[in-house]
PDB file of C-alpha atoms in Angstrom:
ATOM      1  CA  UNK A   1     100.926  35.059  60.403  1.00 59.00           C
ATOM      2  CA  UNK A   2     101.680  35.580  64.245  1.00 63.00           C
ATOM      3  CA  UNK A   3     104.065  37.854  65.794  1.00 70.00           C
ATOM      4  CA  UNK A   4     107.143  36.613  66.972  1.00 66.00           C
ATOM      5  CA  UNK A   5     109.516  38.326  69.486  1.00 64.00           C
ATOM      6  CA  UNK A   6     112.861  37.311  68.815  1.00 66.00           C
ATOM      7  CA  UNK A   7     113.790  39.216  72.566  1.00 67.00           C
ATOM      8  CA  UNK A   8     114.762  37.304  75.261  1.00 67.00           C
ATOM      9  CA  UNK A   9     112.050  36.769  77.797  1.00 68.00           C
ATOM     10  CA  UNK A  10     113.480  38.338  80.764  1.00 70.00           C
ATOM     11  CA  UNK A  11     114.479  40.760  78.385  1.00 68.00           C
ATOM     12  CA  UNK A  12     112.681  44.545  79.846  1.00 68.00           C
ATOM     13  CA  UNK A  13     110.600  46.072  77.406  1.00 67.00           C
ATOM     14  CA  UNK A  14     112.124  49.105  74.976  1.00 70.00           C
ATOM     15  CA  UNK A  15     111.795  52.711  75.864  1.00 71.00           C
ATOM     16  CA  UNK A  16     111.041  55.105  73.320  1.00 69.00           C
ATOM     17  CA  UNK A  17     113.304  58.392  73.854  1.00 70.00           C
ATOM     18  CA  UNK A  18     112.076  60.840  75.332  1.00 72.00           C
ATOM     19  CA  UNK A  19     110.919  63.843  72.947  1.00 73.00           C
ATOM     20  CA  UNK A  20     113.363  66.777  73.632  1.00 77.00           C
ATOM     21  CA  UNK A  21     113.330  68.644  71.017  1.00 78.00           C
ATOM     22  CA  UNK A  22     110.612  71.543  72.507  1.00 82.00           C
ATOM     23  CA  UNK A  23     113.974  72.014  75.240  1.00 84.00           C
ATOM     24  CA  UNK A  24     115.934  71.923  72.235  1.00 88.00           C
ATOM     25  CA  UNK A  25     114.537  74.682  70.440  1.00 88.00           C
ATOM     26  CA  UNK A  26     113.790  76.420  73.457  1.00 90.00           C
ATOM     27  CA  UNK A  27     117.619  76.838  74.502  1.00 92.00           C
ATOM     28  CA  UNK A  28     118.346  77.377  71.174  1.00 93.00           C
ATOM     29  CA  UNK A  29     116.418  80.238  70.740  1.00 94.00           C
ATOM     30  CA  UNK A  30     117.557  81.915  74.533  1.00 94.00           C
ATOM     31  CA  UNK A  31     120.855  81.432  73.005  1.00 95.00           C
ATOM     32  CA  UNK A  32     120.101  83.148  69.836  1.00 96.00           C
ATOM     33  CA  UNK A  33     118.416  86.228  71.732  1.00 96.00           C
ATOM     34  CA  UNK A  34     121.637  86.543  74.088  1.00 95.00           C
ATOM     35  CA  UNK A  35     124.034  86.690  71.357  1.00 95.00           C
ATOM     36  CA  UNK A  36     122.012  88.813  69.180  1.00 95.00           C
ATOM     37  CA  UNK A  37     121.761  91.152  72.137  1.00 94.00           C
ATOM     38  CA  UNK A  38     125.893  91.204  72.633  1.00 93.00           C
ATOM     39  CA  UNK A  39     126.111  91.991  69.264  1.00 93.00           C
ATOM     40  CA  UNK A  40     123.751  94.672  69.467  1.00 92.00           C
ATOM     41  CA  UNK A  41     125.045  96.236  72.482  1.00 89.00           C
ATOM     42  CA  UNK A  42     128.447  95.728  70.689  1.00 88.00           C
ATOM     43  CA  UNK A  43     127.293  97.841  67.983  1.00 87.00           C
ATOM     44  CA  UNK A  44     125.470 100.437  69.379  1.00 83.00           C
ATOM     45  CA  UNK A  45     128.647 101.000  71.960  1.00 81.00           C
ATOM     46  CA  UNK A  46     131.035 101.476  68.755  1.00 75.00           C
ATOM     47  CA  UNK A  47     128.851 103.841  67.219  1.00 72.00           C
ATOM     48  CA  UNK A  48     130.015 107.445  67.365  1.00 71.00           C
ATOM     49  CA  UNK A  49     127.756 109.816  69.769  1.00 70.00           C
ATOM     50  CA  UNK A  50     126.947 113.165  67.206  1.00 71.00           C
ATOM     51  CA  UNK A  51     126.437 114.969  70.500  1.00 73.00           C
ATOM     52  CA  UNK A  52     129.818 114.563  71.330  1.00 74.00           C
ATOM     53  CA  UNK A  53     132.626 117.012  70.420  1.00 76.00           C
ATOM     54  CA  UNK A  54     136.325 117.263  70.943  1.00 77.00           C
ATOM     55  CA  UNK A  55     137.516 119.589  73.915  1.00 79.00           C
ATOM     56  CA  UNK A  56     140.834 121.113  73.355  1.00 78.00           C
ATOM     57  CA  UNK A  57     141.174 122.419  76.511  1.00 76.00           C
ATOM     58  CA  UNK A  58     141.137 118.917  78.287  1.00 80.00           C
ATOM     59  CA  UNK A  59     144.043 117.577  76.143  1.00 82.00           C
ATOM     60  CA  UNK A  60     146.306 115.226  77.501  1.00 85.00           C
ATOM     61  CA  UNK A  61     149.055 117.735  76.122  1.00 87.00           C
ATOM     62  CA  UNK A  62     147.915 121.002  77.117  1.00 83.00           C
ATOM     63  CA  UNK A  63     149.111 121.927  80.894  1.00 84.00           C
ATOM     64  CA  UNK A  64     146.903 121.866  83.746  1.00 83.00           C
ATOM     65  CA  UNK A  65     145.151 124.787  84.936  1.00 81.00           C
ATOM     66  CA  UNK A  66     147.193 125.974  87.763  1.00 84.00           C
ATOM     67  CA  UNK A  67     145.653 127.857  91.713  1.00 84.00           C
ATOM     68  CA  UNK A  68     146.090 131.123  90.338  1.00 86.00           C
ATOM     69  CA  UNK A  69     144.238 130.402  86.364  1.00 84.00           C
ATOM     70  CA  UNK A  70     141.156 131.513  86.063  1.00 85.00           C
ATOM     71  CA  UNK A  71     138.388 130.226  83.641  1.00 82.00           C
ATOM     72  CA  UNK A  72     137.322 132.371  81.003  1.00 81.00           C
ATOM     73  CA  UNK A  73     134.454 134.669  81.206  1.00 83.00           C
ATOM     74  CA  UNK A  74     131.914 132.747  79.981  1.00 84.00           C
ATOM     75  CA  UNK A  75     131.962 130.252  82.742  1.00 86.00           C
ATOM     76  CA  UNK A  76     132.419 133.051  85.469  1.00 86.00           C
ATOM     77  CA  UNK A  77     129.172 133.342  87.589  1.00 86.00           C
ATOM     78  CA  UNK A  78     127.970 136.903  87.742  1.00 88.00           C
ATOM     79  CA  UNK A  79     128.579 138.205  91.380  1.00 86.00           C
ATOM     80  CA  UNK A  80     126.144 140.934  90.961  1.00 91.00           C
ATOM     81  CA  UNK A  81     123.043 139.225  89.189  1.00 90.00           C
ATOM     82  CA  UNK A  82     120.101 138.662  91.592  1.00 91.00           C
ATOM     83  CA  UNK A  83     118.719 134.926  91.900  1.00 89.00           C
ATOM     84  CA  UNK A  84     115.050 134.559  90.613  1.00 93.00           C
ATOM     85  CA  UNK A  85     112.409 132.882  93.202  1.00 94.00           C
ATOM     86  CA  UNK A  86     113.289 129.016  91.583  1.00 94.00           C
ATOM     87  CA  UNK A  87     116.682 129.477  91.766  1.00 91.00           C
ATOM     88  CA  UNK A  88     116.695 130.320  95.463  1.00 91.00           C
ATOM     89  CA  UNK A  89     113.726 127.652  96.222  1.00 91.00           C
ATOM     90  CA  UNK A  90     116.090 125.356  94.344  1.00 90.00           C
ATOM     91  CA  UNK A  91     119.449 126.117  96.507  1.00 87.00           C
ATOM     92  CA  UNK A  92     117.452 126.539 100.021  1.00 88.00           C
ATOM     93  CA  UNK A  93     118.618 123.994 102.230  1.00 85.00           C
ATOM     94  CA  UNK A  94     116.628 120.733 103.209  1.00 78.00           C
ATOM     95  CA  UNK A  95     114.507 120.575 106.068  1.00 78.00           C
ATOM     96  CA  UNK A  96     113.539 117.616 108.381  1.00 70.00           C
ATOM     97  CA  UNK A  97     114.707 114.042 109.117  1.00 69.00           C
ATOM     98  CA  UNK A  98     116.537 112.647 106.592  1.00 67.00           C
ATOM     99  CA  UNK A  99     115.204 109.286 105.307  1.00 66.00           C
ATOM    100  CA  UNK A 100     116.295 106.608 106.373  1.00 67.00           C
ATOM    101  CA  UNK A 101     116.359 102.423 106.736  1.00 68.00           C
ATOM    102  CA  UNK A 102     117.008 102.399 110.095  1.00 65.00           C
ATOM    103  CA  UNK A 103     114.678 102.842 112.949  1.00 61.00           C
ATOM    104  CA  UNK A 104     114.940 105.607 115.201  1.00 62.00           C
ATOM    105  CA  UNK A 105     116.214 105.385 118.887  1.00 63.00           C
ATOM    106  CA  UNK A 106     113.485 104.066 121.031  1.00 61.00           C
ATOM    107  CA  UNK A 107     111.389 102.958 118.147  1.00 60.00           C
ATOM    108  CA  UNK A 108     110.168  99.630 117.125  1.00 60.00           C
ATOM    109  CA  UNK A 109     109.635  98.319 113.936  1.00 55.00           C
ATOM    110  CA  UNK A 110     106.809  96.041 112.548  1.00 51.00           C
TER     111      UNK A 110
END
């Protein structure tokens, strides 16, 4: 039995669709890892650090320390206690240019 096209003649040929669904999934799944991500950030940021503590003395009630308060003892330095070697190779002062982007006068670059 032959074939017959019931189209009209001048009629263009069909197009299948075109096969999207790899793009599809694809942009699904970016979508999937970005809001699992928020969430996780979301999460972890709610979370409770154990590290951290309350501090009394910065209280939005207590009064503020005033030009003649001092702070306790234990955060006094101790005038009389001699720096070891790597503290004073640690607070000696920087030598030589300082680096930079810029070229230097009379330079050229490249």
């Amino acid at each position: 039995m032959p074939k017959f096209d019931h189209r009209h003649p001048h009629q263009p040929d069909r197009k299948p669709k075109p096969k999207t669904f790899g793009r599809n999934a694809l942009s699904i799944g970016a979508a999937a890892i970005g809001l699992g991500g928020a969430l996780l950030a979301v999460f972890l940021r709610s979370k409770k650090n154990r590290a951290e503590h309350a501090a009394p003395d910065l209280a939005l009630d207590k009064p503020r320390p005033g030009a003649d308060d001092r702070a306790p003892d234990a955060f006094r330095p101790d005038p009389t206690a001699v720096p070891t070697k790597a503290e004073r190779e640690a607070l000696r002062p920087a030598t030589g240019p300082a680096p930079s982007f810029a070229a230097d006068r009379g330079s050229t670059l490249g």
